[in-house]
Amino acid sequence: MPKLLKGLGEVNTFIENQARISAYHTALNQGMTKKQAADAVNRAVLNYSDDVLSVFESNVIKRLVPFYK
């Protein structure tokens, strides 16, 4: 079962990344700079990856709230 959940999580991450890429290119096509487009995507599309958590969030919050993203 853990392998299945991990596989489903990877599929979900792929789909979410496609939405982020699409939003980024749309923002660029609307005349935003790369930085502005990235900031707009980060505000509009949630990123559930553990890679974007701060050290405090990773070390403290995730221990208190395991499903925190």
C-alpha positions as a printed NumPy array, in Angstrom:
array([[  0.   ,   0.   ,   0.   ],
       [  2.789,   2.558,   0.756],
       [  4.173,   2.088,  -2.787],
       [  0.711,   2.775,  -4.206],
       [  0.356,   5.936,  -2.131],
       [  3.828,   7.097,  -3.136],
       [  2.994,   6.477,  -6.8  ],
       [ -0.28 ,   8.38 ,  -6.52 ],
       [  1.557,  11.232,  -4.822],
       [  4.053,  11.387,  -7.685],
       [  1.222,  11.47 , -10.239],
       [ -0.446,  14.275,  -8.296],
       [  2.821,  16.225,  -8.129],
       [  3.257,  15.87 , -11.893],
       [ -0.267,  17.182, -12.54 ],
       [  0.202,  20.119, -10.162],
       [  3.531,  20.99 , -11.783],
       [  1.835,  21.058, -15.189],
       [ -0.652,  23.608, -13.828],
       [  2.22 ,  25.688, -12.437],
       [  4.097,  25.604, -15.749],
       [  0.983,  26.588, -17.669],
       [  0.279,  29.5  , -15.322],
       [  3.907,  30.636, -15.572],
       [  3.9  ,  30.666, -19.379],
       [  0.544,  32.437, -19.425],
       [  1.942,  35.153, -17.161],
       [  5.009,  35.518, -19.394],
       [  2.76 ,  35.827, -22.453],
       [  0.865,  38.611, -20.678],
       [  4.085,  40.613, -20.491],
       [  5.3  ,  39.837, -16.979],
       [  8.986,  39.403, -16.243],
       [ 10.216,  35.974, -15.172],
       [ 10.302,  37.1  , -11.531],
       [  6.8  ,  38.586, -11.691],
       [  5.46 ,  35.446, -13.374],
       [  7.047,  33.19 , -10.756],
       [  5.654,  35.308,  -7.923],
       [  2.184,  35.278,  -9.511],
       [  2.275,  31.488,  -9.829],
       [  3.42 ,  31.082,  -6.224],
       [  0.519,  33.257,  -5.037],
       [ -2.104,  31.58 ,  -7.238],
       [ -1.134,  27.892,  -7.309],
       [ -0.276,  26.133,  -4.068],
       [  2.928,  24.129,  -3.977],
       [  2.605,  21.066,  -1.752],
       [  6.219,  19.97 ,  -2.121],
       [  8.292,  19.667,   1.057],
       [ 11.055,  21.475,  -0.85 ],
       [  9.348,  24.844,  -0.341],
       [  8.989,  24.562,   3.43 ],
       [ 11.161,  26.753,   5.617],
       [ 13.513,  25.15 ,   8.144],
       [ 11.086,  26.066,  10.936],
       [  8.153,  24.535,   9.079],
       [ 10.103,  21.36 ,   8.332],
       [ 11.535,  20.9  ,  11.83 ],
       [  8.737,  22.172,  14.058],
       [  5.379,  22.561,  12.34 ],
       [  5.536,  19.254,  10.424],
       [  6.206,  17.43 ,  13.713],
       [  3.188,  19.061,  15.352],
       [  0.934,  18.816,  12.303],
       [  2.123,  15.88 ,  10.117],
       [ -0.177,  16.751,   7.194],
       [  0.974,  20.399,   7.091],
       [  1.887,  21.631,   3.614]])
